[in-house]
């Protein structure tokens, strides 16, 4: 989820990045799509946000600040560069904020983390995203975080394939496009 969240600034490394989190509603919907907030919770939060636009704007600003910190951390790791300390400090702050609202609840096989009911806290969509980043950073899966090889994409993804040799965020989207390009380049060469 945290990688998808970083990807909400689409075309990040181009001259014209596309902001997919333009409003508080976009942020709440992201959490709903990721399965961490219910439809009712999101409706409730958006109604709250309309009633008190300033806290909603603040929450959106915090979310974007958190996203950009995550971006710096994960792209540095994916590219084998040192992680910038200021970005890690921001992310740690978000993780600590989230932890203040987290609790353990019994679940069938083991306990599960649950956050305070979203209700009226407009920052609640940020908590599970922060935890998702914390869990990924502390897991063995971290080595499989990559940036898509398509230069027009560069989305972050977690390579969960068996041989861990995936190069594209999405084979049908970026993978095929790259293959088609290669095909045409080869064809052109053979025709020269
Ligand atoms: Zn891609």
Coordinates of N, CA and C and ligand atoms in Angstrom, one line a residue:
X1 N 0.8 -1.2 0.0 CA 0.0 0.0 0.0 C 0.9 1.3 0.0
X2 N 1.9 1.3 0.8 CA 2.8 2.5 0.8 C 3.4 2.8 -0.5
X3 N 3.7 1.8 -1.3 CA 4.3 2.0 -2.6 C 3.3 2.6 -3.6
X4 N 2.0 2.1 -3.5 CA 1.0 2.6 -4.3 C 0.7 4.1 -3.9
X5 N 0.9 4.4 -2.7 CA 0.7 5.7 -2.2 C 1.8 6.7 -2.8
X6 N 3.0 6.2 -2.8 CA 4.1 7.0 -3.4 C 3.7 7.3 -4.9
X7 N 3.1 6.3 -5.5 CA 2.8 6.4 -7.0 C 1.6 7.4 -7.2
X8 N 1.0 8.0 -6.2 CA -0.1 8.9 -6.4 C 0.4 10.3 -6.9
X9 N 1.8 10.4 -7.0 CA 2.3 11.5 -7.8 C 2.7 10.9 -9.1
X10 N 1.9 10.9 -10.0 CA 2.1 10.1 -11.3 C 3.1 11.0 -12.1
X11 N 3.8 10.3 -13.0 CA 4.9 10.9 -13.8 C 5.8 11.8 -13.0
X12 N 6.2 11.2 -11.8 CA 6.9 11.9 -10.8 C 8.2 12.6 -11.4
X13 N 8.9 11.9 -12.3 CA 10.2 12.4 -12.7 C 10.2 13.1 -14.0
X14 N 9.0 13.4 -14.4 CA 8.9 14.2 -15.7 C 8.7 15.7 -15.4
X15 N 8.6 16.5 -16.4 CA 8.4 17.9 -16.2 C 7.0 18.2 -15.7
X16 N 6.1 17.3 -16.0 CA 4.7 17.6 -15.6 C 4.1 16.4 -14.8
X17 N 4.5 16.4 -13.5 CA 4.0 15.3 -12.6 C 2.5 15.6 -12.4
X18 N 1.8 14.5 -12.3 CA 0.3 14.6 -12.1 C 0.0 14.2 -10.6
X19 N -0.7 15.2 -10.0 CA -1.0 15.0 -8.6 C -2.4 14.3 -8.5
X20 N -2.4 13.1 -8.0 CA -3.6 12.3 -7.9 C -4.3 12.6 -6.5
X21 N -3.6 13.2 -5.6 CA -4.2 13.6 -4.3 C -4.5 15.1 -4.3
X22 N -5.4 15.5 -5.1 CA -5.6 17.0 -5.2 C -6.5 17.5 -4.1
X23 N -7.4 16.6 -3.6 CA -8.3 17.1 -2.5 C -8.2 16.1 -1.3
X24 N -8.8 16.5 -0.2 CA -8.9 15.5 0.9 C -9.7 14.3 0.5
X25 N -10.7 14.5 -0.3 CA -11.5 13.3 -0.7 C -10.7 12.3 -1.5
X26 N -9.7 12.8 -2.3 CA -8.8 11.8 -3.0 C -8.0 11.0 -2.0
X27 N -7.6 11.6 -0.9 CA -6.8 10.9 0.1 C -7.7 9.8 0.8
X28 N -8.9 10.2 1.1 CA -9.8 9.3 1.8 C -10.1 8.1 0.9
X29 N -10.4 8.4 -0.4 CA -10.7 7.4 -1.4 C -9.5 6.4 -1.6
X30 N -8.3 7.0 -1.5 CA -7.1 6.1 -1.7 C -7.2 5.1 -0.5
X31 N -7.5 5.5 0.7 CA -7.5 4.6 1.8 C -8.6 3.6 1.6
X32 N -9.7 4.0 1.1 CA -10.8 3.1 0.8 C -10.4 2.0 -0.2
X33 N -9.8 2.5 -1.3 CA -9.4 1.6 -2.4 C -8.3 0.6 -1.9
X34 N -7.5 1.0 -0.9 CA -6.5 0.2 -0.4 C -7.1 -0.8 0.7
X35 N -8.4 -0.6 1.0 CA -9.0 -1.6 1.9 C -8.8 -1.3 3.4
X36 N -8.3 -0.1 3.7 CA -8.1 0.2 5.1 C -9.2 1.0 5.8
X37 N -10.0 1.7 5.0 CA -11.1 2.4 5.5 C -12.4 1.9 4.7
X38 N -13.5 1.8 5.5 CA -14.7 1.4 4.8 C -15.3 2.6 4.1
X39 N -16.3 2.2 3.2 CA -17.0 3.3 2.5 C -17.7 4.2 3.4
X40 N -18.3 3.7 4.5 CA -19.0 4.6 5.4 C -18.0 5.5 6.1
X41 N -16.9 5.0 6.5 CA -15.8 5.8 7.2 C -15.4 6.9 6.3
X42 N -15.2 6.6 5.0 CA -14.7 7.6 4.1 C -15.8 8.7 3.9
X43 N -17.1 8.3 3.7 CA -18.1 9.2 3.6 C -18.2 10.2 4.8
X44 N -18.0 9.5 6.0 CA -18.1 10.3 7.2 C -16.9 11.3 7.3
X45 N -15.8 10.8 6.9 CA -14.6 11.7 7.0 C -14.7 12.9 6.0
X46 N -15.2 12.5 4.8 CA -15.4 13.6 3.8 C -16.4 14.6 4.2
X47 N -17.5 14.2 4.9 CA -18.4 15.1 5.4 C -17.8 16.0 6.4
X48 N -17.0 15.4 7.3 CA -16.3 16.2 8.3 C -15.4 17.2 7.7
X49 N -14.7 16.7 6.6 CA -13.7 17.6 5.9 C -14.4 18.8 5.3
X50 N -15.7 18.6 4.8 CA -16.4 19.7 4.2 C -16.8 20.7 5.3
X51 N -17.1 20.1 6.5 CA -17.5 21.0 7.6 C -16.4 21.8 8.1
X52 N -15.2 21.2 8.2 CA -14.0 21.9 8.7 C -12.9 21.8 7.7
X53 N -12.9 22.6 6.7 CA -12.0 22.5 5.6 C -10.5 22.7 6.0
X54 N -10.3 23.5 7.0 CA -8.9 23.7 7.4 C -8.2 22.5 7.9
X55 N -8.8 21.8 8.9 CA -8.1 20.5 9.3 C -8.0 19.5 8.2
X56 N -8.9 19.5 7.3 CA -8.9 18.6 6.1 C -7.7 19.0 5.2
X57 N -7.5 20.3 5.0 CA -6.3 20.7 4.2 C -5.0 20.4 4.9
X58 N -5.0 20.5 6.2 CA -3.8 20.2 7.0 C -3.5 18.7 6.9
X59 N -4.5 17.9 7.0 CA -4.3 16.4 6.9 C -3.8 16.1 5.5
X60 N -4.3 16.7 4.5 CA -3.9 16.5 3.1 C -2.4 16.9 2.9
X61 N -2.1 18.0 3.5 CA -0.7 18.5 3.5 C 0.3 17.5 4.2
X62 N -0.2 17.0 5.4 CA 0.6 16.0 6.1 C 0.8 14.8 5.2
X63 N -0.3 14.4 4.6 CA -0.2 13.2 3.8 C 0.8 13.3 2.6
X64 N 0.8 14.5 2.0 CA 1.7 14.7 0.9 C 3.1 14.8 1.4
X65 N 3.3 15.4 2.6 CA 4.6 15.5 3.1 C 5.2 14.0 3.5
X66 N 4.3 13.2 4.0 CA 4.6 11.8 4.3 C 4.9 11.1 3.0
X67 N 4.1 11.3 2.0 CA 4.3 10.6 0.7 C 5.7 11.0 0.1
X68 N 6.0 12.2 0.2 CA 7.3 12.7 -0.4 C 8.5 12.1 0.4
X69 N 8.3 12.0 1.7 CA 9.4 11.4 2.5 C 9.5 9.9 2.2
X70 N 8.4 9.2 2.0 CA 8.4 7.8 1.6 C 9.1 7.7 0.3
X71 N 8.8 8.6 -0.6 CA 9.3 8.5 -2.0 C 10.8 8.6 -1.9
X72 N 11.3 9.6 -1.1 CA 12.8 9.7 -1.1 C 13.5 8.5 -0.5
X73 N 12.8 7.9 0.6 CA 13.4 6.7 1.2 C 13.4 5.5 0.3
X74 N 12.2 5.3 -0.4 CA 12.1 4.0 -1.2 C 12.9 4.1 -2.5
X75 N 12.9 5.3 -3.1 CA 13.6 5.4 -4.4 C 15.1 5.3 -4.1
X76 N 15.6 5.9 -2.9 CA 17.0 5.7 -2.6 C 17.3 4.3 -2.4
X77 N 16.5 3.5 -1.7 CA 16.7 2.1 -1.5 C 16.7 1.3 -2.8
X78 N 15.7 1.6 -3.7 CA 15.6 0.9 -4.9 C 16.8 1.2 -5.9
X79 N 17.4 2.4 -5.7 CA 18.5 2.7 -6.6 C 19.8 2.5 -5.9
X80 N 19.8 1.9 -4.7 CA 21.1 1.6 -4.0 C 21.8 2.8 -3.5
X81 N 21.0 3.9 -3.3 CA 21.7 5.1 -2.7 C 21.4 5.2 -1.2
X82 N 22.2 6.0 -0.5 CA 21.9 6.1 1.0 C 20.6 6.8 1.2
X83 N 19.9 6.4 2.2 CA 18.6 7.0 2.5 C 18.8 8.4 3.1
X84 N 18.2 9.5 2.6 CA 18.4 10.8 3.2 C 17.8 10.9 4.6
X85 N 18.6 11.4 5.5 CA 18.2 11.4 6.9 C 17.0 12.2 7.2
X86 N 16.8 13.4 6.6 CA 15.6 14.2 6.8 C 14.3 13.5 6.4
X87 N 14.4 12.8 5.3 CA 13.2 12.0 4.9 C 12.9 10.9 5.9
X88 N 13.9 10.2 6.3 CA 13.7 9.2 7.3 C 13.1 9.7 8.6
X89 N 13.6 10.9 9.0 CA 13.1 11.6 10.2 C 11.6 11.9 10.1
X90 N 11.2 12.4 8.9 CA 9.8 12.7 8.7 C 8.9 11.5 8.8
X91 N 9.4 10.4 8.1 CA 8.7 9.2 8.1 C 8.6 8.6 9.5
X92 N 9.7 8.7 10.2 CA 9.6 8.1 11.6 C 8.6 8.9 12.4
X93 N 8.5 10.2 12.2 CA 7.5 11.0 12.9 C 6.1 10.5 12.6
X94 N 5.9 10.2 11.3 CA 4.5 9.7 10.9 C 4.2 8.4 11.5
X95 N 5.3 7.5 11.6 CA 5.1 6.2 12.1 C 4.8 6.3 13.6
X96 N 5.4 7.2 14.3 CA 5.1 7.4 15.7 C 3.7 7.9 15.9
X97 N 3.3 8.9 15.1 CA 1.9 9.4 15.2 C 0.9 8.3 15.0
X98 N 1.2 7.4 14.0 CA 0.3 6.3 13.7 C 0.2 5.4 14.9
X99 N 1.4 5.1 15.5 CA 1.5 4.2 16.7 C 0.6 4.6 17.8
X100 N 0.5 5.9 18.0 CA -0.3 6.4 19.1 C -1.8 6.1 18.9
X101 N -2.2 5.7 17.7 CA -3.6 5.4 17.5 C -3.8 3.9 17.2
X102 N -2.7 3.1 17.4 CA -2.8 1.7 17.1 C -3.0 0.8 18.4
X103 N -3.7 -0.3 18.2 CA -3.9 -1.2 19.3 C -3.9 -2.6 18.8
X104 N -3.7 -3.6 19.6 CA -3.8 -5.0 19.2 C -5.1 -5.5 19.5
X105 N -5.7 -6.3 18.6 CA -7.0 -6.9 18.8 C -6.9 -8.4 18.4
X106 N -7.6 -9.2 19.2 CA -7.5 -10.7 18.8 C -8.1 -10.9 17.4
X107 N -7.4 -11.8 16.7 CA -7.9 -12.2 15.4 C -7.7 -13.7 15.3
X108 N -8.3 -14.4 14.3 CA -8.3 -15.9 14.3 C -6.9 -16.5 14.5
X109 N -6.0 -16.2 13.7 CA -4.7 -16.9 13.8 C -3.7 -16.2 14.8
X110 N -3.7 -14.9 14.8 CA -2.8 -14.2 15.7 C -3.5 -12.8 15.9
X111 N -2.9 -12.0 16.7 CA -3.4 -10.7 16.9 C -3.2 -9.8 15.7
X112 N -4.0 -8.8 15.6 CA -3.9 -7.9 14.5 C -3.8 -6.5 15.0
X113 N -3.2 -5.6 14.2 CA -3.2 -4.2 14.5 C -4.5 -3.5 14.0
X114 N -5.0 -2.7 14.9 CA -6.2 -2.0 14.5 C -6.0 -0.5 14.9
X115 N -6.5 0.4 14.1 CA -6.4 1.8 14.5 C -7.7 2.3 15.1
X116 N -7.6 3.4 15.9 CA -8.8 4.0 16.4 C -9.8 4.1 15.3
X117 N -11.0 4.0 15.6 CA -12.0 4.2 14.6 C -11.9 5.6 13.9
X118 N -11.9 5.6 12.6 CA -11.6 6.8 11.9 C -12.5 8.0 12.4
X119 N -13.7 7.8 12.6 CA -14.7 8.8 13.1 C -14.3 10.2 12.7
X120 N -13.8 11.0 13.7 CA -13.6 12.4 13.4 C -12.2 12.8 13.2
X121 N -11.3 11.9 13.3 CA -9.9 12.3 13.1 C -9.5 12.3 11.6
X122 N -9.4 13.5 11.1 CA -9.1 13.6 9.6 C -7.8 13.0 9.2
X123 N -6.9 12.8 10.1 CA -5.6 12.2 9.8 C -5.6 10.7 9.8
X124 N -6.8 10.1 10.1 CA -6.8 8.7 10.2 C -6.4 7.9 8.9
X125 N -6.7 8.5 7.7 CA -6.2 7.7 6.5 C -4.7 7.5 6.5
X126 N -4.0 8.4 7.2 CA -2.5 8.4 7.1 C -1.9 7.2 7.9
X127 N -2.6 6.8 9.0 CA -2.0 5.8 9.9 C -1.7 4.5 9.3
X128 N -2.7 3.9 8.7 CA -2.3 2.6 8.1 C -1.3 2.7 7.0
X129 N -1.2 3.8 6.3 CA -0.2 3.9 5.2 C 1.2 4.0 5.9
X130 N 1.3 4.8 7.0 CA 2.5 4.9 7.7 C 3.0 3.5 8.2
X131 N 2.0 2.8 8.7 CA 2.4 1.5 9.3 C 2.8 0.5 8.1
X132 N 2.2 0.6 7.0 CA 2.5 -0.2 5.9 C 4.0 0.1 5.5
X133 N 4.4 1.3 5.5 CA 5.8 1.7 5.1 C 6.7 1.1 6.2
X134 N 6.3 1.3 7.5 CA 7.2 0.8 8.6 C 7.4 -0.7 8.4
X135 N 6.3 -1.4 8.1 CA 6.4 -2.9 8.1 C 7.3 -3.3 6.9
X136 N 7.1 -2.6 5.8 CA 7.9 -3.0 4.6 C 9.4 -2.7 4.9
X137 N 9.7 -1.6 5.5 CA 11.1 -1.2 5.7 C 11.7 -2.2 6.7
X138 N 10.9 -2.8 7.6 CA 11.5 -3.7 8.6 C 11.4 -5.1 8.2
X139 N 11.1 -5.4 6.9 CA 10.9 -6.8 6.5 C 11.9 -7.2 5.5
X140 N 12.0 -8.5 5.3 CA 12.9 -9.1 4.3 C 12.5 -8.7 2.9
X141 N 11.2 -8.3 2.7 CA 10.7 -8.0 1.4 C 11.4 -6.7 0.8
X142 N 12.0 -5.9 1.7 CA 12.5 -4.6 1.3 C 13.4 -4.7 0.0
X143 N 14.2 -5.8 0.0 CA 15.1 -5.9 -1.2 C 14.4 -6.1 -2.5
X144 N 13.1 -6.3 -2.4 CA 12.3 -6.5 -3.7 C 11.5 -5.3 -4.1
X145 N 11.8 -4.2 -3.5 CA 11.2 -2.9 -3.9 C 12.0 -2.4 -5.1
X146 N 11.3 -2.2 -6.2 CA 12.0 -1.7 -7.4 C 11.2 -0.5 -8.0
X147 N 11.9 0.2 -8.8 CA 11.2 1.2 -9.7 C 11.0 0.6 -11.0
X148 N 9.8 0.8 -11.6 CA 9.5 0.3 -12.9 C 10.6 0.7 -13.9
X149 N 11.0 -0.3 -14.8 CA 12.0 0.0 -15.8 C 11.6 0.9 -16.9
X150 N 10.3 1.1 -17.0 CA 9.8 2.0 -18.1 C 10.1 3.4 -17.7
X151 N 10.8 4.1 -18.5 CA 11.2 5.5 -18.2 C 10.1 6.5 -18.2
X152 N 9.0 6.1 -18.8 CA 7.8 7.0 -18.7 C 6.9 6.6 -17.5
X153 N 7.4 5.7 -16.7 CA 6.5 5.2 -15.6 C 7.3 5.4 -14.3
X154 N 8.3 4.5 -14.0 CA 9.1 4.6 -12.8 C 8.3 4.4 -11.5
X155 N 7.1 3.8 -11.6 CA 6.4 3.6 -10.4 C 7.1 2.6 -9.5
X156 N 7.0 2.7 -8.2 CA 7.5 1.7 -7.3 C 6.6 0.5 -7.3
X157 N 7.3 -0.7 -7.2 CA 6.5 -1.9 -7.0 C 7.3 -2.9 -6.1
X158 N 6.5 -3.8 -5.6 CA 7.2 -4.9 -4.8 C 7.2 -6.1 -5.7
X159 N 8.3 -6.6 -6.0 CA 8.4 -7.8 -6.9 C 8.2 -9.1 -6.1
X160 N 7.0 -9.6 -6.2 CA 6.7 -10.8 -5.4 C 6.7 -12.0 -6.3
X161 N 7.3 -11.9 -7.5 CA 7.4 -13.0 -8.4 C 8.4 -14.1 -7.9
X162 N 8.2 -15.3 -8.4 CA 9.0 -16.4 -7.8 C 10.5 -16.2 -8.0
X163 N 11.0 -15.8 -9.2 CA 12.4 -15.6 -9.4 C 12.9 -14.2 -9.1
X164 N 12.0 -13.3 -8.7 CA 12.3 -11.9 -8.4 C 13.1 -11.2 -9.5
X165 N 12.6 -11.4 -10.7 CA 13.3 -10.7 -11.8 C 12.3 -9.8 -12.6
X166 N 11.3 -9.4 -11.9 CA 10.3 -8.5 -12.6 C 10.9 -7.2 -12.8
X167 N 10.7 -6.6 -13.9 CA 11.3 -5.2 -14.2 C 10.2 -4.1 -14.3
X168 N 9.0 -4.5 -14.5 CA 7.9 -3.5 -14.7 C 6.9 -3.6 -13.6
X169 N 6.3 -2.4 -13.3 CA 5.3 -2.4 -12.3 C 4.1 -3.3 -12.7
X170 N 3.8 -3.3 -14.0 CA 2.7 -4.0 -14.5 C 3.0 -4.6 -15.9
X171 N 3.1 -5.9 -16.0 CA 3.5 -6.5 -17.2 C 2.5 -6.1 -18.4
X172 N 1.3 -6.0 -18.1 CA 0.3 -5.7 -19.2 C 0.4 -4.2 -19.6
X173 N 0.8 -3.4 -18.7 CA 0.9 -2.0 -19.0 C 2.3 -1.6 -19.5
X174 N 3.2 -1.6 -18.6 CA 4.6 -1.1 -18.9 C 5.4 -2.2 -19.6
X175 N 5.2 -3.5 -19.2 CA 6.0 -4.6 -19.8 C 5.7 -4.7 -21.2
X176 N 4.5 -4.7 -21.6 CA 4.1 -4.9 -23.0 C 4.6 -3.7 -23.9
X177 N 4.4 -2.5 -23.3 CA 4.8 -1.3 -24.0 C 6.3 -1.4 -24.3
X178 N 7.1 -1.9 -23.3 CA 8.6 -2.0 -23.5 C 8.9 -3.0 -24.6
X179 N 8.1 -4.1 -24.5 CA 8.4 -5.2 -25.5 C 8.1 -4.8 -26.9
X180 N 7.0 -4.1 -27.0 CA 6.6 -3.6 -28.4 C 7.6 -2.6 -28.9
X181 N 8.1 -1.7 -28.0 CA 9.2 -0.8 -28.4 C 10.4 -1.6 -28.9
X182 N 10.8 -2.6 -28.1 CA 12.0 -3.4 -28.5 C 11.8 -4.0 -29.8
X183 N 10.6 -4.5 -30.0 CA 10.3 -5.2 -31.2 C 10.5 -4.3 -32.4
X184 N 9.9 -3.0 -32.3 CA 10.1 -2.1 -33.4 C 11.5 -1.7 -33.6
X185 N 12.2 -1.5 -32.5 CA 13.6 -1.1 -32.7 C 14.4 -2.2 -33.4
X186 N 14.2 -3.5 -33.0 CA 14.9 -4.6 -33.7 C 14.5 -4.6 -35.1
X187 N 13.2 -4.4 -35.4 CA 12.7 -4.5 -36.7 C 13.3 -3.4 -37.6
X188 N 13.4 -2.2 -37.0 CA 14.0 -1.1 -37.8 C 15.5 -1.4 -38.1
X189 N 16.1 -2.0 -37.1 CA 17.6 -2.3 -37.3 C 17.7 -3.3 -38.4
X190 N 16.9 -4.3 -38.4 CA 17.1 -5.4 -39.4 C 16.7 -4.8 -40.8
X191 N 15.9 -3.8 -40.8 CA 15.5 -3.2 -42.1 C 16.5 -2.2 -42.7
X192 N 17.4 -1.7 -41.7 CA 18.4 -0.7 -42.2 C 19.4 -1.3 -43.2
Ligands
LIG1 ZN1 5.5 0.9 -14.9

